[in-house]
Amino acid sequence: MKKVLIPAVLSIFLALNSCKQDNASNATSGNGDTEKIETDGTIEHQQSVAPPNVPAPVGDRKAKKVVVHLEVIEKVGELADGTQYNFWTFNGSVPGSFIRARVGDDIELHLKNNANNTFPHNIDLHAVNGPGGGAEGTFVAPGKEAIFNFKALNPGLYAYHCATAPVGMHIANGMYGLILIEPEGGLPKVDKEFYIMQGDFYTKGKFGEKGLQEFDMDKAIAENPEYVVFNGKVGALLGDKEPQVKTGETVRIFAGNGGPNLTSSFHIIGEVFDKVYLEGGSKINENVQTTVIPPGGAAIVEFKANVPGEYVIVDHAIFRAFNKGALGKIKVTGADNPKVYKKSSN
Ligand SMILES: [Cu+2]
């Protein structure tokens, strides 16, 4: 009896112990020592690029000081063809400019509130370790600028957003974007990178109603949007605005969700994500069909374009795609690949 028991107990002990070791190795990928990374004395003034584009990868550069300029601009724009909305934006786009840095960088963030704006604003970046994610230090009136500094301790893809009351309304008007903190040495190289962020919009008028639409607080509280869109507009990623890829290229999408309310079931019809950085963090899942992106969250998805065609990007809560606007496309051009995919000939 004892002879059987001892090996059984021993194997349970070993199994438990290996679990512990797994957890320990995960814990070390946090911000343990990144606080001590010294910057090399150089300063980069990050150039703002409009979505779906992103700044160049960090590569294997040393940590440095990165100065980021974001300007809040309240402006009327198109939510759908013929439907206007008074967007509140970071740098004039929804989502706001993509910020790209590496772990150990000292980031100096300038938040300017355009003098023509009506409301005060601020910014909470989920990549920040500090009170309010920067919101406390950046509350700024129209015509003024606030500056705060933070060290990027944790690698990953993070949301940022305005956190001025009523917070839900500021976010619902388009005040969100993504900040990527690359690990030391940078993310692995891919051929194409794109920036896509989902958001839900609450208008007095029903979906498709023409003219300038007012924000509807009741619909926002009920979490019942008229519009669910990628990159701030129905059709922002359709027609001549579809991201272009060639067959054989590897593609990385920095996918975020501004919300304010709805969780995205992010999916590309006809593609399998070879890799997903779950929740934008360090853990990689492989061979994923649909990834969940919560409001105030993100994921990095990667795939290889094997076969030419149009690939439809959706929130797979599918009425949102076909009835509320959460639909875009990626266009893949190049030679047919009948080994991977062949249309029926009849
Ligand atoms: Cu705001």
Short mmCIF file of N, CA and C in Angstrom, two decimals, residues 161-336:
data_model
loop_
_atom_site.label_atom_id
_atom_site.label_comp_id
_atom_site.label_asym_id
_atom_site.label_seq_id
_atom_site.Cartn_x
_atom_site.Cartn_y
_atom_site.Cartn_z
N HIS A 161 -7.44 57.16 -22.86
CA HIS A 161 -8.74 57.81 -23.04
C HIS A 161 -8.83 59.04 -22.18
N CYS A 162 -9.80 59.88 -22.49
CA CYS A 162 -10.08 61.03 -21.63
C CYS A 162 -10.80 60.52 -20.39
N ALA A 163 -10.53 61.13 -19.25
CA ALA A 163 -11.15 60.68 -18.00
C ALA A 163 -11.78 61.87 -17.27
N THR A 164 -12.29 62.82 -18.05
CA THR A 164 -12.96 63.99 -17.47
C THR A 164 -14.46 63.70 -17.36
N ALA A 165 -15.06 64.09 -16.24
CA ALA A 165 -16.49 63.84 -16.02
C ALA A 165 -17.36 64.68 -16.97
N PRO A 166 -18.43 64.11 -17.48
CA PRO A 166 -18.82 62.71 -17.36
C PRO A 166 -17.97 61.82 -18.29
N VAL A 167 -17.21 60.93 -17.66
CA VAL A 167 -16.20 60.16 -18.40
C VAL A 167 -16.82 59.39 -19.58
N GLY A 168 -17.96 58.77 -19.31
CA GLY A 168 -18.60 57.98 -20.37
C GLY A 168 -18.88 58.80 -21.61
N MET A 169 -19.28 60.04 -21.40
CA MET A 169 -19.61 60.92 -22.53
C MET A 169 -18.36 61.31 -23.32
N HIS A 170 -17.27 61.60 -22.59
CA HIS A 170 -16.03 61.98 -23.29
C HIS A 170 -15.53 60.80 -24.14
N ILE A 171 -15.63 59.60 -23.59
CA ILE A 171 -15.19 58.42 -24.35
C ILE A 171 -16.15 58.16 -25.51
N ALA A 172 -17.45 58.28 -25.24
CA ALA A 172 -18.45 58.02 -26.28
C ALA A 172 -18.29 58.99 -27.46
N ASN A 173 -17.71 60.16 -27.20
CA ASN A 173 -17.50 61.13 -28.28
C ASN A 173 -16.22 60.89 -29.07
N GLY A 174 -15.48 59.83 -28.71
CA GLY A 174 -14.30 59.45 -29.50
C GLY A 174 -12.95 59.65 -28.85
N MET A 175 -12.95 59.94 -27.54
CA MET A 175 -11.67 60.28 -26.91
C MET A 175 -10.93 59.04 -26.41
N TYR A 176 -10.32 58.30 -27.36
CA TYR A 176 -9.51 57.14 -27.00
C TYR A 176 -8.50 56.84 -28.10
N GLY A 177 -7.49 56.05 -27.72
CA GLY A 177 -6.47 55.64 -28.66
C GLY A 177 -5.63 54.53 -28.02
N LEU A 178 -4.53 54.16 -28.69
CA LEU A 178 -3.67 53.10 -28.17
C LEU A 178 -2.23 53.57 -28.00
N ILE A 179 -1.58 53.04 -26.99
CA ILE A 179 -0.14 53.25 -26.80
C ILE A 179 0.53 51.88 -26.70
N LEU A 180 1.54 51.69 -27.53
CA LEU A 180 2.28 50.42 -27.55
C LEU A 180 3.62 50.62 -26.85
N ILE A 181 3.89 49.78 -25.86
CA ILE A 181 5.21 49.75 -25.23
C ILE A 181 5.87 48.44 -25.68
N GLU A 182 6.86 48.56 -26.55
CA GLU A 182 7.51 47.35 -27.06
C GLU A 182 8.50 46.82 -26.02
N PRO A 183 8.72 45.50 -26.04
CA PRO A 183 9.73 44.93 -25.14
C PRO A 183 11.13 45.32 -25.61
N GLU A 184 12.12 45.11 -24.78
CA GLU A 184 13.51 45.34 -25.18
C GLU A 184 13.79 44.53 -26.45
N GLY A 185 14.40 45.16 -27.46
CA GLY A 185 14.67 44.46 -28.72
C GLY A 185 13.52 44.56 -29.71
N GLY A 186 12.37 45.04 -29.27
CA GLY A 186 11.23 45.25 -30.16
C GLY A 186 10.42 44.00 -30.41
N LEU A 187 9.22 44.19 -30.95
CA LEU A 187 8.39 43.06 -31.36
C LEU A 187 9.03 42.43 -32.59
N PRO A 188 8.78 41.12 -32.84
CA PRO A 188 9.32 40.50 -34.06
C PRO A 188 8.85 41.27 -35.30
N LYS A 189 9.71 41.30 -36.32
CA LYS A 189 9.41 42.05 -37.53
C LYS A 189 8.27 41.39 -38.32
N VAL A 190 7.36 42.23 -38.83
CA VAL A 190 6.32 41.75 -39.75
C VAL A 190 6.33 42.67 -40.98
N ASP A 191 5.58 42.29 -42.03
CA ASP A 191 5.59 43.10 -43.25
C ASP A 191 4.67 44.33 -43.17
N LYS A 192 3.51 44.17 -42.54
CA LYS A 192 2.54 45.28 -42.49
C LYS A 192 1.94 45.38 -41.10
N GLU A 193 1.75 46.62 -40.65
CA GLU A 193 1.10 46.85 -39.37
C GLU A 193 -0.05 47.86 -39.54
N PHE A 194 -1.17 47.59 -38.88
CA PHE A 194 -2.31 48.49 -38.93
C PHE A 194 -2.90 48.71 -37.54
N TYR A 195 -3.63 49.80 -37.43
CA TYR A 195 -4.19 50.27 -36.16
C TYR A 195 -5.70 50.40 -36.31
N ILE A 196 -6.43 49.55 -35.59
CA ILE A 196 -7.89 49.53 -35.70
C ILE A 196 -8.49 49.57 -34.31
N MET A 197 -9.43 50.49 -34.10
CA MET A 197 -10.05 50.57 -32.79
C MET A 197 -11.56 50.68 -32.92
N GLN A 198 -12.23 49.85 -32.19
CA GLN A 198 -13.70 49.83 -32.21
C GLN A 198 -14.26 50.83 -31.21
N GLY A 199 -15.45 51.36 -31.52
CA GLY A 199 -16.13 52.24 -30.58
C GLY A 199 -17.62 52.21 -30.82
N ASP A 200 -18.41 52.44 -29.75
CA ASP A 200 -19.86 52.48 -29.89
C ASP A 200 -20.34 53.93 -29.72
N PHE A 201 -21.29 54.34 -30.58
CA PHE A 201 -21.78 55.73 -30.61
C PHE A 201 -23.29 55.79 -30.38
N TYR A 202 -23.68 56.82 -29.64
CA TYR A 202 -25.06 56.94 -29.16
C TYR A 202 -25.65 58.25 -29.69
N THR A 203 -26.48 58.15 -30.70
CA THR A 203 -27.05 59.34 -31.33
C THR A 203 -28.56 59.39 -31.07
N LYS A 204 -29.08 60.63 -31.04
CA LYS A 204 -30.55 60.81 -30.88
C LYS A 204 -31.26 60.13 -32.04
N GLY A 205 -30.78 60.36 -33.25
CA GLY A 205 -31.40 59.78 -34.43
C GLY A 205 -31.01 58.31 -34.58
N LYS A 206 -31.84 57.56 -35.28
CA LYS A 206 -31.55 56.14 -35.50
C LYS A 206 -30.39 55.97 -36.48
N PHE A 207 -29.83 54.77 -36.52
CA PHE A 207 -28.74 54.45 -37.45
C PHE A 207 -29.12 54.89 -38.86
N GLY A 208 -28.23 55.64 -39.49
CA GLY A 208 -28.44 56.04 -40.88
C GLY A 208 -29.18 57.36 -41.06
N GLU A 209 -29.74 57.91 -39.96
CA GLU A 209 -30.43 59.19 -40.08
C GLU A 209 -29.42 60.27 -40.45
N LYS A 210 -29.80 61.11 -41.43
CA LYS A 210 -28.86 62.11 -41.97
C LYS A 210 -28.78 63.34 -41.07
N GLY A 211 -27.74 64.12 -41.30
CA GLY A 211 -27.58 65.40 -40.60
C GLY A 211 -26.77 65.25 -39.32
N LEU A 212 -26.58 66.39 -38.65
CA LEU A 212 -25.78 66.42 -37.41
C LEU A 212 -26.55 65.74 -36.28
N GLN A 213 -25.93 64.76 -35.67
CA GLN A 213 -26.57 63.98 -34.62
C GLN A 213 -26.05 64.38 -33.25
N GLU A 214 -26.98 64.50 -32.31
CA GLU A 214 -26.62 64.81 -30.92
C GLU A 214 -26.33 63.52 -30.14
N PHE A 215 -25.50 63.65 -29.14
CA PHE A 215 -25.24 62.54 -28.22
C PHE A 215 -26.50 62.24 -27.40
N ASP A 216 -26.80 60.96 -27.21
CA ASP A 216 -27.98 60.55 -26.44
C ASP A 216 -27.55 59.83 -25.16
N MET A 217 -27.62 60.54 -24.04
CA MET A 217 -27.17 59.99 -22.76
C MET A 217 -28.00 58.78 -22.33
N ASP A 218 -29.30 58.80 -22.59
CA ASP A 218 -30.16 57.67 -22.18
C ASP A 218 -29.74 56.38 -22.88
N LYS A 219 -29.49 56.48 -24.19
CA LYS A 219 -29.05 55.29 -24.94
C LYS A 219 -27.68 54.82 -24.45
N ALA A 220 -26.82 55.78 -24.07
CA ALA A 220 -25.48 55.43 -23.58
C ALA A 220 -25.57 54.68 -22.26
N ILE A 221 -26.45 55.16 -21.37
CA ILE A 221 -26.61 54.49 -20.07
C ILE A 221 -27.24 53.11 -20.27
N ALA A 222 -28.13 53.00 -21.24
CA ALA A 222 -28.77 51.71 -21.54
C ALA A 222 -27.83 50.78 -22.32
N GLU A 223 -26.66 51.29 -22.70
CA GLU A 223 -25.67 50.53 -23.49
C GLU A 223 -26.28 50.04 -24.80
N ASN A 224 -27.06 50.91 -25.43
CA ASN A 224 -27.76 50.55 -26.66
C ASN A 224 -27.37 51.50 -27.78
N PRO A 225 -26.18 51.30 -28.39
CA PRO A 225 -25.70 52.25 -29.40
C PRO A 225 -26.44 52.12 -30.74
N GLU A 226 -26.51 53.24 -31.44
CA GLU A 226 -27.00 53.20 -32.83
C GLU A 226 -25.88 52.75 -33.76
N TYR A 227 -24.63 53.11 -33.39
CA TYR A 227 -23.48 52.82 -34.25
C TYR A 227 -22.41 52.04 -33.47
N VAL A 228 -21.85 51.04 -34.11
CA VAL A 228 -20.64 50.39 -33.61
C VAL A 228 -19.68 50.38 -34.79
N VAL A 229 -18.57 51.07 -34.65
CA VAL A 229 -17.71 51.29 -35.84
C VAL A 229 -16.24 51.02 -35.53
N PHE A 230 -15.49 50.79 -36.58
CA PHE A 230 -14.03 50.76 -36.49
C PHE A 230 -13.50 52.12 -36.96
N ASN A 231 -12.56 52.65 -36.24
CA ASN A 231 -11.89 53.90 -36.58
C ASN A 231 -12.84 55.07 -36.84
N GLY A 232 -13.90 55.12 -36.01
CA GLY A 232 -14.71 56.33 -35.89
C GLY A 232 -15.72 56.62 -36.95
N LYS A 233 -15.88 55.74 -37.93
CA LYS A 233 -16.84 56.03 -39.00
C LYS A 233 -17.30 54.74 -39.67
N VAL A 234 -18.57 54.68 -40.02
CA VAL A 234 -19.04 53.57 -40.85
C VAL A 234 -18.26 53.64 -42.17
N GLY A 235 -17.57 52.57 -42.52
CA GLY A 235 -16.83 52.56 -43.78
C GLY A 235 -15.44 53.16 -43.71
N ALA A 236 -14.92 53.40 -42.48
CA ALA A 236 -13.55 53.96 -42.35
C ALA A 236 -12.51 53.02 -42.96
N LEU A 237 -12.83 51.73 -43.05
CA LEU A 237 -11.88 50.75 -43.61
C LEU A 237 -12.52 50.03 -44.80
N LEU A 238 -13.20 50.81 -45.65
CA LEU A 238 -13.82 50.22 -46.85
C LEU A 238 -13.44 51.03 -48.09
N GLY A 239 -13.60 50.39 -49.25
CA GLY A 239 -13.33 51.07 -50.52
C GLY A 239 -11.87 51.45 -50.64
N ASP A 240 -11.60 52.72 -50.99
CA ASP A 240 -10.20 53.12 -51.18
C ASP A 240 -9.45 53.26 -49.86
N LYS A 241 -10.14 53.06 -48.74
CA LYS A 241 -9.46 53.15 -47.43
C LYS A 241 -9.14 51.77 -46.85
N GLU A 242 -9.38 50.70 -47.62
CA GLU A 242 -9.05 49.36 -47.13
C GLU A 242 -7.54 49.19 -47.02
N PRO A 243 -7.05 48.71 -45.89
CA PRO A 243 -5.62 48.39 -45.80
C PRO A 243 -5.22 47.38 -46.89
N GLN A 244 -4.06 47.61 -47.51
CA GLN A 244 -3.61 46.80 -48.64
C GLN A 244 -2.46 45.89 -48.22
N VAL A 245 -2.57 44.63 -48.62
CA VAL A 245 -1.56 43.63 -48.27
C VAL A 245 -1.30 42.77 -49.51
N LYS A 246 -0.06 42.26 -49.63
CA LYS A 246 0.24 41.33 -50.73
C LYS A 246 0.31 39.90 -50.20
N THR A 247 0.00 38.95 -51.07
CA THR A 247 0.06 37.55 -50.62
C THR A 247 1.48 37.23 -50.16
N GLY A 248 1.56 36.44 -49.12
CA GLY A 248 2.86 36.07 -48.56
C GLY A 248 3.31 37.00 -47.46
N GLU A 249 2.65 38.17 -47.33
CA GLU A 249 3.07 39.11 -46.29
C GLU A 249 2.48 38.74 -44.93
N THR A 250 3.24 39.05 -43.90
CA THR A 250 2.74 38.88 -42.53
C THR A 250 2.14 40.21 -42.07
N VAL A 251 1.02 40.10 -41.37
CA VAL A 251 0.25 41.29 -40.98
C VAL A 251 0.06 41.29 -39.47
N ARG A 252 0.26 42.46 -38.89
CA ARG A 252 0.00 42.64 -37.45
C ARG A 252 -1.03 43.75 -37.30
N ILE A 253 -2.08 43.46 -36.55
CA ILE A 253 -3.08 44.49 -36.27
C ILE A 253 -3.06 44.81 -34.78
N PHE A 254 -2.88 46.10 -34.51
CA PHE A 254 -3.03 46.59 -33.14
C PHE A 254 -4.51 46.92 -32.99
N ALA A 255 -5.24 46.03 -32.32
CA ALA A 255 -6.69 46.16 -32.25
C ALA A 255 -7.08 46.60 -30.85
N GLY A 256 -7.85 47.67 -30.79
CA GLY A 256 -8.28 48.17 -29.49
C GLY A 256 -9.78 48.36 -29.45
N ASN A 257 -10.28 48.63 -28.27
CA ASN A 257 -11.69 48.90 -28.10
C ASN A 257 -11.86 50.07 -27.14
N GLY A 258 -12.36 51.19 -27.69
CA GLY A 258 -12.60 52.37 -26.85
C GLY A 258 -13.88 52.23 -26.05
N GLY A 259 -14.80 51.40 -26.57
CA GLY A 259 -16.11 51.29 -25.95
C GLY A 259 -16.93 52.52 -26.27
N PRO A 260 -17.61 53.13 -25.31
CA PRO A 260 -17.45 52.96 -23.88
C PRO A 260 -18.08 51.70 -23.27
N ASN A 261 -18.98 51.04 -24.00
CA ASN A 261 -19.74 49.98 -23.34
C ASN A 261 -19.49 48.57 -23.85
N LEU A 262 -19.44 48.39 -25.17
CA LEU A 262 -19.55 47.05 -25.72
C LEU A 262 -18.21 46.33 -25.82
N THR A 263 -18.20 45.07 -25.45
CA THR A 263 -17.03 44.21 -25.63
C THR A 263 -17.03 43.69 -27.06
N SER A 264 -15.87 43.72 -27.71
CA SER A 264 -15.76 43.33 -29.11
C SER A 264 -15.37 41.85 -29.24
N SER A 265 -16.02 41.18 -30.19
CA SER A 265 -15.61 39.82 -30.56
C SER A 265 -14.89 39.95 -31.90
N PHE A 266 -13.63 40.31 -31.83
CA PHE A 266 -12.88 40.74 -33.02
C PHE A 266 -12.52 39.55 -33.90
N HIS A 267 -12.90 39.64 -35.17
CA HIS A 267 -12.78 38.50 -36.08
C HIS A 267 -12.52 38.99 -37.49
N ILE A 268 -11.73 38.23 -38.25
CA ILE A 268 -11.56 38.54 -39.67
C ILE A 268 -12.06 37.34 -40.46
N ILE A 269 -13.08 37.56 -41.27
CA ILE A 269 -13.70 36.46 -42.01
C ILE A 269 -12.72 35.93 -43.05
N GLY A 270 -12.42 34.63 -42.98
CA GLY A 270 -11.52 34.00 -43.93
C GLY A 270 -10.06 33.96 -43.49
N GLU A 271 -9.80 34.42 -42.27
CA GLU A 271 -8.44 34.37 -41.75
C GLU A 271 -8.44 33.69 -40.38
N VAL A 272 -7.33 33.06 -40.06
CA VAL A 272 -7.10 32.56 -38.70
C VAL A 272 -5.94 33.37 -38.14
N PHE A 273 -6.09 33.87 -36.94
CA PHE A 273 -4.97 34.60 -36.32
C PHE A 273 -3.91 33.57 -35.93
N ASP A 274 -2.75 33.65 -36.58
CA ASP A 274 -1.65 32.73 -36.23
C ASP A 274 -1.21 32.98 -34.79
N LYS A 275 -1.22 34.27 -34.41
CA LYS A 275 -0.83 34.65 -33.04
C LYS A 275 -1.77 35.72 -32.52
N VAL A 276 -2.09 35.63 -31.24
CA VAL A 276 -2.78 36.73 -30.55
C VAL A 276 -2.05 37.00 -29.24
N TYR A 277 -1.61 38.23 -29.08
CA TYR A 277 -1.10 38.65 -27.77
C TYR A 277 -2.33 38.97 -26.94
N LEU A 278 -2.69 38.03 -26.07
CA LEU A 278 -3.94 38.12 -25.33
C LEU A 278 -4.01 39.40 -24.51
N GLU A 279 -5.12 40.10 -24.66
CA GLU A 279 -5.36 41.35 -23.92
C GLU A 279 -4.24 42.37 -24.11
N GLY A 280 -3.46 42.19 -25.19
CA GLY A 280 -2.36 43.12 -25.47
C GLY A 280 -1.14 42.89 -24.59
N GLY A 281 -1.16 41.82 -23.80
CA GLY A 281 -0.06 41.56 -22.88
C GLY A 281 1.01 40.66 -23.48
N SER A 282 1.75 39.97 -22.62
CA SER A 282 2.91 39.21 -23.08
C SER A 282 2.58 37.77 -23.46
N LYS A 283 1.42 37.31 -23.07
CA LYS A 283 1.05 35.91 -23.32
C LYS A 283 0.52 35.77 -24.74
N ILE A 284 1.09 34.82 -25.49
CA ILE A 284 0.70 34.63 -26.89
C ILE A 284 -0.13 33.35 -27.02
N ASN A 285 -1.31 33.50 -27.60
CA ASN A 285 -2.10 32.34 -27.98
C ASN A 285 -1.92 32.14 -29.49
N GLU A 286 -2.13 30.92 -29.97
CA GLU A 286 -1.92 30.62 -31.38
C GLU A 286 -3.19 30.03 -31.97
N ASN A 287 -3.39 30.29 -33.29
CA ASN A 287 -4.48 29.65 -34.03
C ASN A 287 -5.85 30.01 -33.45
N VAL A 288 -6.12 31.31 -33.48
CA VAL A 288 -7.33 31.85 -32.85
C VAL A 288 -8.30 32.35 -33.93
N GLN A 289 -9.60 32.07 -33.77
CA GLN A 289 -10.60 32.54 -34.73
C GLN A 289 -11.13 33.93 -34.39
N THR A 290 -11.47 34.12 -33.11
CA THR A 290 -12.12 35.36 -32.64
C THR A 290 -11.51 35.71 -31.30
N THR A 291 -11.10 36.96 -31.13
CA THR A 291 -10.52 37.33 -29.83
C THR A 291 -11.38 38.40 -29.16
N VAL A 292 -11.50 38.28 -27.86
CA VAL A 292 -12.35 39.19 -27.09
C VAL A 292 -11.56 40.43 -26.71
N ILE A 293 -12.10 41.60 -27.01
CA ILE A 293 -11.44 42.85 -26.63
C ILE A 293 -12.43 43.70 -25.82
N PRO A 294 -12.17 43.86 -24.53
CA PRO A 294 -13.11 44.63 -23.71
C PRO A 294 -12.92 46.13 -23.91
N PRO A 295 -13.91 46.94 -23.54
CA PRO A 295 -13.71 48.40 -23.55
C PRO A 295 -12.50 48.75 -22.68
N GLY A 296 -11.66 49.65 -23.16
CA GLY A 296 -10.45 49.98 -22.42
C GLY A 296 -9.42 48.88 -22.50
N GLY A 297 -9.50 48.05 -23.54
CA GLY A 297 -8.55 46.96 -23.72
C GLY A 297 -8.07 46.87 -25.15
N ALA A 298 -7.17 45.92 -25.39
CA ALA A 298 -6.57 45.78 -26.71
C ALA A 298 -6.06 44.36 -26.91
N ALA A 299 -5.76 44.03 -28.14
CA ALA A 299 -5.10 42.76 -28.46
C ALA A 299 -4.22 43.01 -29.68
N ILE A 300 -3.13 42.27 -29.77
CA ILE A 300 -2.32 42.31 -30.99
C ILE A 300 -2.59 41.01 -31.72
N VAL A 301 -3.06 41.10 -32.96
CA VAL A 301 -3.32 39.88 -33.72
C VAL A 301 -2.41 39.85 -34.94
N GLU A 302 -1.98 38.65 -35.29
CA GLU A 302 -1.07 38.49 -36.44
C GLU A 302 -1.52 37.34 -37.32
N PHE A 303 -1.36 37.53 -38.62
CA PHE A 303 -1.66 36.45 -39.56
C PHE A 303 -0.82 36.63 -40.81
N LYS A 304 -0.76 35.56 -41.59
CA LYS A 304 -0.08 35.64 -42.89
C LYS A 304 -1.16 35.63 -43.97
N ALA A 305 -1.03 36.52 -44.94
CA ALA A 305 -2.00 36.58 -46.04
C ALA A 305 -1.60 35.51 -47.07
N ASN A 306 -2.30 34.38 -47.08
CA ASN A 306 -1.94 33.27 -47.97
C ASN A 306 -2.61 33.36 -49.33
N VAL A 307 -3.83 33.90 -49.34
CA VAL A 307 -4.68 33.81 -50.53
C VAL A 307 -5.22 35.19 -50.85
N PRO A 308 -5.19 35.61 -52.14
CA PRO A 308 -5.72 36.94 -52.47
C PRO A 308 -7.23 37.02 -52.26
N GLY A 309 -7.71 38.24 -52.02
CA GLY A 309 -9.14 38.44 -51.83
C GLY A 309 -9.40 39.55 -50.83
N GLU A 310 -10.68 39.77 -50.55
CA GLU A 310 -11.07 40.77 -49.55
C GLU A 310 -11.46 40.05 -48.27
N TYR A 311 -10.86 40.47 -47.19
CA TYR A 311 -11.09 39.84 -45.89
C TYR A 311 -11.85 40.82 -45.01
N VAL A 312 -13.00 40.38 -44.52
CA VAL A 312 -13.91 41.29 -43.82
C VAL A 312 -13.62 41.27 -42.32
N ILE A 313 -13.36 42.45 -41.79
CA ILE A 313 -13.11 42.61 -40.35
C ILE A 313 -14.44 42.91 -39.68
N VAL A 314 -14.79 42.13 -38.67
CA VAL A 314 -16.08 42.36 -37.99
C VAL A 314 -15.95 42.24 -36.48
N ASP A 315 -16.93 42.84 -35.79
CA ASP A 315 -17.28 42.39 -34.45
C ASP A 315 -18.25 41.26 -34.69
N HIS A 316 -17.90 40.04 -34.25
CA HIS A 316 -18.71 38.87 -34.58
C HIS A 316 -20.02 38.80 -33.78
N ALA A 317 -20.29 39.78 -32.94
CA ALA A 317 -21.67 40.00 -32.47
C ALA A 317 -22.34 40.63 -33.69
N ILE A 318 -22.85 39.81 -34.59
CA ILE A 318 -22.88 40.09 -36.02
C ILE A 318 -23.88 41.15 -36.46
N PHE A 319 -24.92 41.40 -35.67
CA PHE A 319 -25.81 42.51 -36.03
C PHE A 319 -25.07 43.84 -35.98
N ARG A 320 -24.06 43.91 -35.13
CA ARG A 320 -23.25 45.14 -35.07
C ARG A 320 -22.52 45.36 -36.40
N ALA A 321 -22.09 44.25 -37.01
CA ALA A 321 -21.35 44.36 -38.27
C ALA A 321 -22.26 44.78 -39.41
N PHE A 322 -23.42 44.13 -39.53
CA PHE A 322 -24.26 44.36 -40.71
C PHE A 322 -25.33 45.42 -40.49
N ASN A 323 -25.58 45.82 -39.25
CA ASN A 323 -26.64 46.79 -39.00
C ASN A 323 -26.18 48.03 -38.24
N LYS A 324 -24.95 48.00 -37.69
CA LYS A 324 -24.51 49.16 -36.90
C LYS A 324 -23.16 49.71 -37.35
N GLY A 325 -22.53 49.05 -38.33
CA GLY A 325 -21.32 49.63 -38.92
C GLY A 325 -19.99 48.97 -38.60
N ALA A 326 -19.97 47.93 -37.75
CA ALA A 326 -18.69 47.34 -37.33
C ALA A 326 -18.16 46.39 -38.40
N LEU A 327 -17.77 46.97 -39.51
CA LEU A 327 -17.34 46.17 -40.66
C LEU A 327 -16.28 46.93 -41.45
N GLY A 328 -15.15 46.29 -41.66
CA GLY A 328 -14.10 46.85 -42.50
C GLY A 328 -13.55 45.76 -43.39
N LYS A 329 -12.57 46.09 -44.21
CA LYS A 329 -11.99 45.06 -45.08
C LYS A 329 -10.49 45.25 -45.18
N ILE A 330 -9.80 44.13 -45.38
CA ILE A 330 -8.39 44.17 -45.75
C ILE A 330 -8.29 43.56 -47.13
N LYS A 331 -7.60 44.25 -48.03
CA LYS A 331 -7.51 43.75 -49.40
C LYS A 331 -6.16 43.07 -49.63
N VAL A 332 -6.20 41.81 -50.00
CA VAL A 332 -4.98 41.05 -50.27
C VAL A 332 -4.88 40.82 -51.77
N THR A 333 -3.78 41.30 -52.37
CA THR A 333 -3.59 41.10 -53.81
C THR A 333 -2.37 40.21 -54.04
N GLY A 334 -2.38 39.51 -55.18
CA GLY A 334 -1.25 38.65 -55.51
C GLY A 334 -1.75 37.42 -56.24
N ALA A 335 -0.83 36.50 -56.46
CA ALA A 335 -1.15 35.30 -57.24
C ALA A 335 -2.05 34.37 -56.44
N ASP A 336 -2.92 33.64 -57.17
CA ASP A 336 -3.75 32.62 -56.53
C ASP A 336 -2.87 31.58 -55.85
#
